[in-house]
PDB file of C-alpha atoms and ligand atoms in Angstrom:
ATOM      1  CA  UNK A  26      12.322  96.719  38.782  1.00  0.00           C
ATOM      2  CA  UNK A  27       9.578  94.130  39.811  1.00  0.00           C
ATOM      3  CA  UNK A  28       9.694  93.702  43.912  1.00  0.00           C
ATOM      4  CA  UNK A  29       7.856  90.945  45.612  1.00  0.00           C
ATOM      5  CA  UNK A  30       6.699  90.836  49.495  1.00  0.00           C
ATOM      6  CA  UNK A  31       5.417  87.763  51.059  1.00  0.00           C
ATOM      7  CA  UNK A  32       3.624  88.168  54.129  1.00  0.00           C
ATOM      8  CA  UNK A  33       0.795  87.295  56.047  1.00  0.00           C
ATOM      9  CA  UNK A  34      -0.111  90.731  55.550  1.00  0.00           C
ATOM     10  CA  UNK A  35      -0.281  91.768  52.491  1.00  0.00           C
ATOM     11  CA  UNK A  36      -2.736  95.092  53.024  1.00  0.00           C
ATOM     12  CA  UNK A  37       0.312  96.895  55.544  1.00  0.00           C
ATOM     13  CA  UNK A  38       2.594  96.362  51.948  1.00  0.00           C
ATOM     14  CA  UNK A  39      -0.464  97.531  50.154  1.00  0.00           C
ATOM     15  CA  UNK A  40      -1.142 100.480  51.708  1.00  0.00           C
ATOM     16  CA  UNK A  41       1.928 101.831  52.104  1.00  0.00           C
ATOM     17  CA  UNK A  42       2.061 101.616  48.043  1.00  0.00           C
ATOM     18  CA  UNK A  43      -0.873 103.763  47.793  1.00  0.00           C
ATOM     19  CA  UNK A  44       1.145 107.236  48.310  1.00  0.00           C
ATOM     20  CA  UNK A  45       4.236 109.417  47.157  1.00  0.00           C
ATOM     21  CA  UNK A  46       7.108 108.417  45.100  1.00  0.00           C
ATOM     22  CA  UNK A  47       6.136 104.816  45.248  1.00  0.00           C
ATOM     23  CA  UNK A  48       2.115 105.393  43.638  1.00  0.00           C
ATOM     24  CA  UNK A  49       3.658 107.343  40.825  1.00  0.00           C
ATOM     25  CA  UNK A  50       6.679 104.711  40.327  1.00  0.00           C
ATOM     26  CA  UNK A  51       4.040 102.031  39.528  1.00  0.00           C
ATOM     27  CA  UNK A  52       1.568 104.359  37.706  1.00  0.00           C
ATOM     28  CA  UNK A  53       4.781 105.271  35.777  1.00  0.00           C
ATOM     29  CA  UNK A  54       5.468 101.606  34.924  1.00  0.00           C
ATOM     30  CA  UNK A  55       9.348 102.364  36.890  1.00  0.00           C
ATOM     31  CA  UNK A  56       8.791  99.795  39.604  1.00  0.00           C
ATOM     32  CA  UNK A  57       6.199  97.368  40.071  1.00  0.00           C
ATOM     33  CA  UNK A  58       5.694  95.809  43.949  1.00  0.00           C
ATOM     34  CA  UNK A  59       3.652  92.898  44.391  1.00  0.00           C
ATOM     35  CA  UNK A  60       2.389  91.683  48.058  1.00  0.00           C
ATOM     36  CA  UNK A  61       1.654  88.242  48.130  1.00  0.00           C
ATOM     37  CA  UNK A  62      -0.348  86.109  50.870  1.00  0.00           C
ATOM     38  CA  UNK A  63       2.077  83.704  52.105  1.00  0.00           C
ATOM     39  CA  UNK A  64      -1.376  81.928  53.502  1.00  0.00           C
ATOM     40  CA  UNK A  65      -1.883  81.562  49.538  1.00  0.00           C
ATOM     41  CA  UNK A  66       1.084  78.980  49.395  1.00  0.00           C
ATOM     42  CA  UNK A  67      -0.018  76.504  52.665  1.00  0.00           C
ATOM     43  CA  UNK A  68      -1.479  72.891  51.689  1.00  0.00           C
ATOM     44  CA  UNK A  69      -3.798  72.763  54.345  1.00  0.00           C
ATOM     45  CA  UNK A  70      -7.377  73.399  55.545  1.00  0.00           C
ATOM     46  CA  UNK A  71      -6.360  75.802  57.557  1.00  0.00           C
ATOM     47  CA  UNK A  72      -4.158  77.779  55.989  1.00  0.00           C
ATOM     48  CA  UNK A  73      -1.142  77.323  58.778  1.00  0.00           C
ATOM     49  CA  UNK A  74       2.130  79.176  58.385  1.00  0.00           C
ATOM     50  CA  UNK A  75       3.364  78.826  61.769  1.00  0.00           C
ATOM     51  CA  UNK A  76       4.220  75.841  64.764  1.00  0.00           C
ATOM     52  CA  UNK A  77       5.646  76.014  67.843  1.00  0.00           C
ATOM     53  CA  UNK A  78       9.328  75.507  67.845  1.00  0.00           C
ATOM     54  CA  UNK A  79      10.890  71.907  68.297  1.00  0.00           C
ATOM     55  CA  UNK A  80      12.890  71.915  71.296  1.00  0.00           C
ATOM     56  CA  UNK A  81      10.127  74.173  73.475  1.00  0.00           C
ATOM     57  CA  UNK A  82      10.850  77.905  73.943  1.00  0.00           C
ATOM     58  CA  UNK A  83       8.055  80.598  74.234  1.00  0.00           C
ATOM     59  CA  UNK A  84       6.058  81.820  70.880  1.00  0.00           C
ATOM     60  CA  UNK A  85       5.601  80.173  67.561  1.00  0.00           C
ATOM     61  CA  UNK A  86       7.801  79.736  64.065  1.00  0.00           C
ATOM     62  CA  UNK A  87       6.978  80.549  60.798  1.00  0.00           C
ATOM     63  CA  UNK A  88       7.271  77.053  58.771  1.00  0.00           C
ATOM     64  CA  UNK A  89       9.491  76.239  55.629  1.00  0.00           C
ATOM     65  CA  UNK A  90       7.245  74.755  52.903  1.00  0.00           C
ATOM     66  CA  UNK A  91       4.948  78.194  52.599  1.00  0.00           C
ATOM     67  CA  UNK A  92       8.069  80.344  52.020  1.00  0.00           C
ATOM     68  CA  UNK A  93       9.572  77.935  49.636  1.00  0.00           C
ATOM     69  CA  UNK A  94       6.855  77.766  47.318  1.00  0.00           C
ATOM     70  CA  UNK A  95       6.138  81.761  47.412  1.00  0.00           C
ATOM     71  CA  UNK A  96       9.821  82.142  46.209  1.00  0.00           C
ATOM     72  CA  UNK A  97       9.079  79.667  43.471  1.00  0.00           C
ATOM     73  CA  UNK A  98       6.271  81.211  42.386  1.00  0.00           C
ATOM     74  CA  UNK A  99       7.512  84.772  42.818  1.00  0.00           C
ATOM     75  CA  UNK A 100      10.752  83.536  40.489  1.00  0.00           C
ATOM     76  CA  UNK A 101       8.780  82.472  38.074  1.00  0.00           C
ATOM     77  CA  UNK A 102       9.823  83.445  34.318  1.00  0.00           C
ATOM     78  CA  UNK A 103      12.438  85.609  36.648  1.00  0.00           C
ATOM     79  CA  UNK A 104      15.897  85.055  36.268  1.00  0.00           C
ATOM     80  CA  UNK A 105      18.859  86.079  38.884  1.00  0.00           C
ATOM     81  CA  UNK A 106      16.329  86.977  41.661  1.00  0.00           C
ATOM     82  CA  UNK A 107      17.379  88.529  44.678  1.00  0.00           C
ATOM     83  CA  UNK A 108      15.550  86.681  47.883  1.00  0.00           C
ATOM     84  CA  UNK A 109      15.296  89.420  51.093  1.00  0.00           C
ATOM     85  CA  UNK A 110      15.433  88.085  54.524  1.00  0.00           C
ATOM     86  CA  UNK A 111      14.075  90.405  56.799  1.00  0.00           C
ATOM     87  CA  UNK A 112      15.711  90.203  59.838  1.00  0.00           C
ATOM     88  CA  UNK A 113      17.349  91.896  62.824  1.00  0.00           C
ATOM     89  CA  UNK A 114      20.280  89.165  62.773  1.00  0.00           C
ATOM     90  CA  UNK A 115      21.377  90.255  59.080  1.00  0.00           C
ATOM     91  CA  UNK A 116      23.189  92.754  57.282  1.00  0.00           C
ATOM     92  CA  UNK A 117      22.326  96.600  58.561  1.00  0.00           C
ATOM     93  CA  UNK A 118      20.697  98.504  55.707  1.00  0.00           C
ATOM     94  CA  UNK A 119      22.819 101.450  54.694  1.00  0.00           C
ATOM     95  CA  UNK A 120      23.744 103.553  51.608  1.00  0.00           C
ATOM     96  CA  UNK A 121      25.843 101.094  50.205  1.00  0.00           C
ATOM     97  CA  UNK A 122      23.116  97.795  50.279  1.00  0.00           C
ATOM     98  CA  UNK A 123      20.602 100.204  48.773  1.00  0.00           C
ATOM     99  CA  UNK A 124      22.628 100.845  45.900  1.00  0.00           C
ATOM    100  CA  UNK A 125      23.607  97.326  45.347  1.00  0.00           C
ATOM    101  CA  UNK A 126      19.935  96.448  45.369  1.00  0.00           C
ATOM    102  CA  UNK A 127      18.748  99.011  42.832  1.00  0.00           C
ATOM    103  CA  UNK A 128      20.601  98.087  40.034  1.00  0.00           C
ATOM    104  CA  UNK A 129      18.816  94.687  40.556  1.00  0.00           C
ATOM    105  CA  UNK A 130      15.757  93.568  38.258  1.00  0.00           C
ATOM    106  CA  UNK A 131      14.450  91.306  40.409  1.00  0.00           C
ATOM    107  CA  UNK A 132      14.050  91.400  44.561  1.00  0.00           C
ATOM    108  CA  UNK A 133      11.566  88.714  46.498  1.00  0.00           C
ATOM    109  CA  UNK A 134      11.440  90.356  49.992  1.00  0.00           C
ATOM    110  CA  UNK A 135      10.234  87.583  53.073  1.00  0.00           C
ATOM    111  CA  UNK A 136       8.457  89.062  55.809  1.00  0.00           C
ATOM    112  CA  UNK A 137       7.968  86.632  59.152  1.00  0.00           C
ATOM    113  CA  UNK A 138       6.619  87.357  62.128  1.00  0.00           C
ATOM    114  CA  UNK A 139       6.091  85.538  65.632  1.00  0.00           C
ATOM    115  CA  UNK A 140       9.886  84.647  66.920  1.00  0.00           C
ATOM    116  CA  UNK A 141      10.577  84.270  62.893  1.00  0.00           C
ATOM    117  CA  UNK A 142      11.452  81.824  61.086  1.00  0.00           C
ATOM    118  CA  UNK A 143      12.531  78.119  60.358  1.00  0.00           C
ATOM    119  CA  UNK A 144      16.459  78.215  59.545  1.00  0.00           C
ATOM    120  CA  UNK A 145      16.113  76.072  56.644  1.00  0.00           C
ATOM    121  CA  UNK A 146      14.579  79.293  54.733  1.00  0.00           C
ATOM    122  CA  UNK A 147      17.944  81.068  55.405  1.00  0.00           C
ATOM    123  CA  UNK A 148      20.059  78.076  54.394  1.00  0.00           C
ATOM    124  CA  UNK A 149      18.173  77.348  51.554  1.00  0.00           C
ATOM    125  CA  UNK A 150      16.093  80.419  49.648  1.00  0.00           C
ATOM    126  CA  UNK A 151      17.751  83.158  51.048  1.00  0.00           C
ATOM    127  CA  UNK A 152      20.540  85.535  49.605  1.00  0.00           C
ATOM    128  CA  UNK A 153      20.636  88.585  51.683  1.00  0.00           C
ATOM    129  CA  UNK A 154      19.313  88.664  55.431  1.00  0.00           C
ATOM    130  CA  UNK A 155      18.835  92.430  56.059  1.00  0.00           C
ATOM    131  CA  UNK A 156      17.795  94.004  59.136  1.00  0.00           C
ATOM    132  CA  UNK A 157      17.213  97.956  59.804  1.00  0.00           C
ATOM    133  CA  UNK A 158      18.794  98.489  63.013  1.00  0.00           C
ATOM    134  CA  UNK A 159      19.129  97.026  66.401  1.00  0.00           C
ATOM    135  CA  UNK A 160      15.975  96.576  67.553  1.00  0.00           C
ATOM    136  CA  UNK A 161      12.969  94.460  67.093  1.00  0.00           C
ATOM    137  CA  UNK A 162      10.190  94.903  65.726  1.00  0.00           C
ATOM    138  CA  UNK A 163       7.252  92.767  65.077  1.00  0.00           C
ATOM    139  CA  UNK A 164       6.824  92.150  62.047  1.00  0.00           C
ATOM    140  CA  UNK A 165       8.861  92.167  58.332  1.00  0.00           C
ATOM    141  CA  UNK A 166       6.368  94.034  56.668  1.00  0.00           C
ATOM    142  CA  UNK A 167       7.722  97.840  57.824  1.00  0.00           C
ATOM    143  CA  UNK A 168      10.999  96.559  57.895  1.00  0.00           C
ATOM    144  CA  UNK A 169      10.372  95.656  53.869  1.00  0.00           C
ATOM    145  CA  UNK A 170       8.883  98.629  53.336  1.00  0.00           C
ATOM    146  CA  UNK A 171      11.917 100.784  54.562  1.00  0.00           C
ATOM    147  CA  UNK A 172      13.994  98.366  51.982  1.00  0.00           C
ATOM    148  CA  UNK A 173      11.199  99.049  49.060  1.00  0.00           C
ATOM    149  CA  UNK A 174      11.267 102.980  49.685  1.00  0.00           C
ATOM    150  CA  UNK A 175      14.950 103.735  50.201  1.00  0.00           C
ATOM    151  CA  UNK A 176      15.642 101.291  46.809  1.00  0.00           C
ATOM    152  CA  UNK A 177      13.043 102.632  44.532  1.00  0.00           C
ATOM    153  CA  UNK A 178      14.043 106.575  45.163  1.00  0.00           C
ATOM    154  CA  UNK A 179      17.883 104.996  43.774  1.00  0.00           C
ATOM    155  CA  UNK A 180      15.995 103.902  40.792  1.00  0.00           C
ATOM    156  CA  UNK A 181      16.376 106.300  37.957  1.00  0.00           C
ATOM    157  CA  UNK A 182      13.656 108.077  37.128  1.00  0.00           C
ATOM    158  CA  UNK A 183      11.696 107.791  40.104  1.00  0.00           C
ATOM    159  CA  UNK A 184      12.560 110.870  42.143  1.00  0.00           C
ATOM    160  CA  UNK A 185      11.523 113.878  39.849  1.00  0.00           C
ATOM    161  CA  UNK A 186      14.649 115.520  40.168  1.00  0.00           C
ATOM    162  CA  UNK A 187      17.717 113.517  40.076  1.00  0.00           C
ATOM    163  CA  UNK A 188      19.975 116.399  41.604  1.00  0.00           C
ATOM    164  CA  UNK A 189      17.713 116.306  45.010  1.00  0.00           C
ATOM    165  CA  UNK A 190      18.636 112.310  45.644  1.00  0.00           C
ATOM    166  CA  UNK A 191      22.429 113.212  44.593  1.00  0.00           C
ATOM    167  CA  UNK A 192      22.557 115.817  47.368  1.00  0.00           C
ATOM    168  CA  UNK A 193      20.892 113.660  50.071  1.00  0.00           C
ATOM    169  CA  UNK A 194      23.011 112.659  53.278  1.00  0.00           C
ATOM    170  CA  UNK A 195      25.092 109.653  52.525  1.00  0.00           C
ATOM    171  CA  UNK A 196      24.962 109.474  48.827  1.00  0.00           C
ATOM    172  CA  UNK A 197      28.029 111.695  48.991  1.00  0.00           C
ATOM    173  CA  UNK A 198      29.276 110.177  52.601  1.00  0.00           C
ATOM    174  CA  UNK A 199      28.490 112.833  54.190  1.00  0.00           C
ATOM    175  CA  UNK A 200      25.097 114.945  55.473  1.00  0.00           C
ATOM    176  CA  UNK A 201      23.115 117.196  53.768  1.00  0.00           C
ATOM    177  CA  UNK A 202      23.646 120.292  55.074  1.00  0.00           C
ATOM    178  CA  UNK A 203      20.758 123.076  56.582  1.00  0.00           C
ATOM    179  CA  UNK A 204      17.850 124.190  54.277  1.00  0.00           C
ATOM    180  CA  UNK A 205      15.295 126.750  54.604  1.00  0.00           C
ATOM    181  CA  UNK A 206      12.836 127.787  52.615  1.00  0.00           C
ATOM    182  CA  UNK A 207      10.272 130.784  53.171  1.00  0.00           C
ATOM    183  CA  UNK A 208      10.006 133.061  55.263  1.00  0.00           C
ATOM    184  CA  UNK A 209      12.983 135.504  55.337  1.00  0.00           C
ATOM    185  CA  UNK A 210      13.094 135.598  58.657  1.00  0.00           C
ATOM    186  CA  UNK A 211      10.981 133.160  61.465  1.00  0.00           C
ATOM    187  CA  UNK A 212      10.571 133.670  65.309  1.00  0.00           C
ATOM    188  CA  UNK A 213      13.697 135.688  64.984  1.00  0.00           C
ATOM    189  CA  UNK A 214      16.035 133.671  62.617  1.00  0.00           C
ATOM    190  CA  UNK A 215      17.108 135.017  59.364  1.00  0.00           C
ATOM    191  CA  UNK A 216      17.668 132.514  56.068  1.00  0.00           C
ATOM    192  CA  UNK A 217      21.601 132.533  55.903  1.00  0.00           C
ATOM    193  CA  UNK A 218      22.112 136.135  53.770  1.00  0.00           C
ATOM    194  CA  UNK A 219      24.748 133.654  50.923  1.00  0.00           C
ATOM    195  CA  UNK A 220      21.074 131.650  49.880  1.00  0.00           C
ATOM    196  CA  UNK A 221      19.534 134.934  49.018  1.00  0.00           C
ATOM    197  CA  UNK A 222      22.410 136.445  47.244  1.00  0.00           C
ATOM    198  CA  UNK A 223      21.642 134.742  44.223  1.00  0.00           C
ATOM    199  CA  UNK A 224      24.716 134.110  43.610  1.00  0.00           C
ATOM    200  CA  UNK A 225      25.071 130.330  42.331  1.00  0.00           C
ATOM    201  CA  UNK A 226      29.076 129.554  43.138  1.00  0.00           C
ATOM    202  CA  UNK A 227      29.093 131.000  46.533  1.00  0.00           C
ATOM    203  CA  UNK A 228      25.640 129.063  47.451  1.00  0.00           C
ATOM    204  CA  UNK A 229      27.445 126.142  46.433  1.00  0.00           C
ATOM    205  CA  UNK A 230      30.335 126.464  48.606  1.00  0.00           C
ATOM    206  CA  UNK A 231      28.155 127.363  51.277  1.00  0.00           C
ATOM    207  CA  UNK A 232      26.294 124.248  51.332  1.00  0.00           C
ATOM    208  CA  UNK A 233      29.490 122.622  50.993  1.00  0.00           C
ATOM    209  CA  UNK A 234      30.974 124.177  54.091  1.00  0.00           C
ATOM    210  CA  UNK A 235      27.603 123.390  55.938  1.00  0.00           C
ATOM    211  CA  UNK A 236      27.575 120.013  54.850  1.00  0.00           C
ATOM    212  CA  UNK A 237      30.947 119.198  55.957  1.00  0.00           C
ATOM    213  CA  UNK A 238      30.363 120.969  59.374  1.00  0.00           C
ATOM    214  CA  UNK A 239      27.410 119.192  59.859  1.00  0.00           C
ATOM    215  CA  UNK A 240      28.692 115.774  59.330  1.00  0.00           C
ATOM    216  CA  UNK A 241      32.170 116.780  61.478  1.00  0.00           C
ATOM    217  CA  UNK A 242      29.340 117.207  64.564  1.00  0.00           C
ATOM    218  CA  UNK A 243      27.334 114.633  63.877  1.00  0.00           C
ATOM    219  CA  UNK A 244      28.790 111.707  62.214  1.00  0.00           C
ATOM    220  CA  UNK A 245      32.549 111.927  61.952  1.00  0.00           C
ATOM    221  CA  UNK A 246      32.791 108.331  61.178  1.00  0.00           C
ATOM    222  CA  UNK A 247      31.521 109.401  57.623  1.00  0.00           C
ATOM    223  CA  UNK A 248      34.409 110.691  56.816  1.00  0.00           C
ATOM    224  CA  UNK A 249      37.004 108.310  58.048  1.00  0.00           C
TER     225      UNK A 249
HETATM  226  N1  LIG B 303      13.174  86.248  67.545  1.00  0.00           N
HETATM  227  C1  LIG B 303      13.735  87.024  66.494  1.00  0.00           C
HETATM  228  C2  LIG B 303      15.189  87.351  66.824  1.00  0.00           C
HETATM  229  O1  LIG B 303      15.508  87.481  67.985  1.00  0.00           O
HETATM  230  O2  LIG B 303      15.992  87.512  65.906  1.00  0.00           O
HETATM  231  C3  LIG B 303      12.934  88.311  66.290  1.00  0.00           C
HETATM  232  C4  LIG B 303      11.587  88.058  65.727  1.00  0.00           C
HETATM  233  S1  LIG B 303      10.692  89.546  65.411  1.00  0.00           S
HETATM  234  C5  LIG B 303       9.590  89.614  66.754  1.00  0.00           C
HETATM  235  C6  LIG B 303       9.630  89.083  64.074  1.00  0.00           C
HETATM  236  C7  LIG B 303      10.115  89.474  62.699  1.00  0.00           C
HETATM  237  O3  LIG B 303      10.140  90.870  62.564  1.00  0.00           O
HETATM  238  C8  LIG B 303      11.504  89.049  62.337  1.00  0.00           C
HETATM  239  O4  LIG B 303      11.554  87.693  61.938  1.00  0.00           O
HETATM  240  C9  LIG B 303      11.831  89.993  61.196  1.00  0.00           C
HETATM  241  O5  LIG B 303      11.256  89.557  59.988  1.00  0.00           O
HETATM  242  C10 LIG B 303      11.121  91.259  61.618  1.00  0.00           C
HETATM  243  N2  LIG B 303      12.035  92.208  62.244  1.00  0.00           N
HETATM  244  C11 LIG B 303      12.022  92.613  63.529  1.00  0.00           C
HETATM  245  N3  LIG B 303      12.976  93.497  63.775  1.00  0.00           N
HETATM  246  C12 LIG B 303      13.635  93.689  62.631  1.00  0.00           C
HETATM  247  C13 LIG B 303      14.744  94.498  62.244  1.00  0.00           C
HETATM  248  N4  LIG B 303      15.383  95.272  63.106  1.00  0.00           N
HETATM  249  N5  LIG B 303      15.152  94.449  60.961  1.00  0.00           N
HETATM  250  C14 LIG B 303      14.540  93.641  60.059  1.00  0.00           C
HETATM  251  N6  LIG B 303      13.486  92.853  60.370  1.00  0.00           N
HETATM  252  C15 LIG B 303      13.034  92.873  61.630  1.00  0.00           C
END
């Protein structure tokens, strides 16, 4: 899957690239993300992405033309590209979207920041506005980020072991339930005697059990 950010910050993408699941994705030719400089696609001396909005209002607006040509470019030789709108006003990331957008080949992920951007880039570029919960942050990049991670570990391949992304909370609408690992026994509290019976089928139903539980306090609405 090839990803592309545009941003005016390419080096928060970047970095965030440099570790984990997403380093060895690339190195392992799995995924392939690409931040882009959305300074790179202004026509002026100055390199200006953003104007204050018409109308008045406090703060500035990210401007059309720049976005527009960094989805051009970014589609280039690509066909059936998704185009990402980060945004708190769109669609809340969940399970679900993630899904949908790993069996994609192609995503081109917009980042704006300032009071966001010109509506023309929704109406005309954009396929998916997605935001990652109500409340604002200051940027796209993070936001884009959160998409890149929780897509990429859907990818096959990309997690070593398949099994531990099956198990995770929400692929299976419901929550993982309690782990523990060593010691035996910490400050007091003793592993759960089942995990060290070694006995595979009653582990199993045991983390079944717990899972359920878990989700019953927690999220209910899971299971509707
Ligand atoms: N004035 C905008 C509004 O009320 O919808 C918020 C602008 S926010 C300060 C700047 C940018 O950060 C947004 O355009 C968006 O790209 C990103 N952003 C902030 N919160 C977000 C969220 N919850 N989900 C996705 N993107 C977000």
């Amino acid at each position: 899957m090839l990803i592309d950010v545009v941003t005016i910050f390419p080096e928060t993408v970047e970095c965030s690239l440099r570790t984990g699941i997403l380093e060895r994705g690339q190195e392992d030719g799995i995924i392939q993300v690409r931040a882009h400089d959305l300074r790179d696609f202004t026509d002026d001396r100055h390199k200006v992405t953003d104007e204050p909005p018409y109308g008045g209002g406090p703060g500035m607006l990210m401007k059309p033309e720049p976005f527009f040509r960094a989805v051009h470019h970014c589609r280039r030789g690509q066909h059936n590209s998704r185009v990402l709108l980060m945004t708190p006003q769109g669609r809340q990331l969940n399970h679900k979207i993630c899904e949908e957008l790993a069996r994609e080949e192609h995503l081109i992920i917009l980042c704006p920041r300032y009071e966001g951007v010109d509506e023309r880039v929704r109406q005309w570029v954009v396929t998916n506005e997605v935001s990652i919960g109500d409340y604002v942050l200051s940027g796209g990049e993070f936001p884009a980020m959160v998409v890149v991670d929780a897509v990429a570990r859907l990818i096959p391949g990309l997690v070593g072991e398949p099994e531990s992304v099956r198990g995770d909370s929400f692929a299976q609408a419901g929550l993982e339930g309690p782990q523990y690992t060593r010691p035996r026994e910490f400050q007091g509290l003793e592993v759960p005697a089942v995990l060290l019976s070694g006995n595979h089928q009653m582990i199993a139903r045991h983390n079944c059990e717990q899972s359920r539980l878990r989700t019953v306090q927690r999220r209910p609405d899971l299971l509707r």
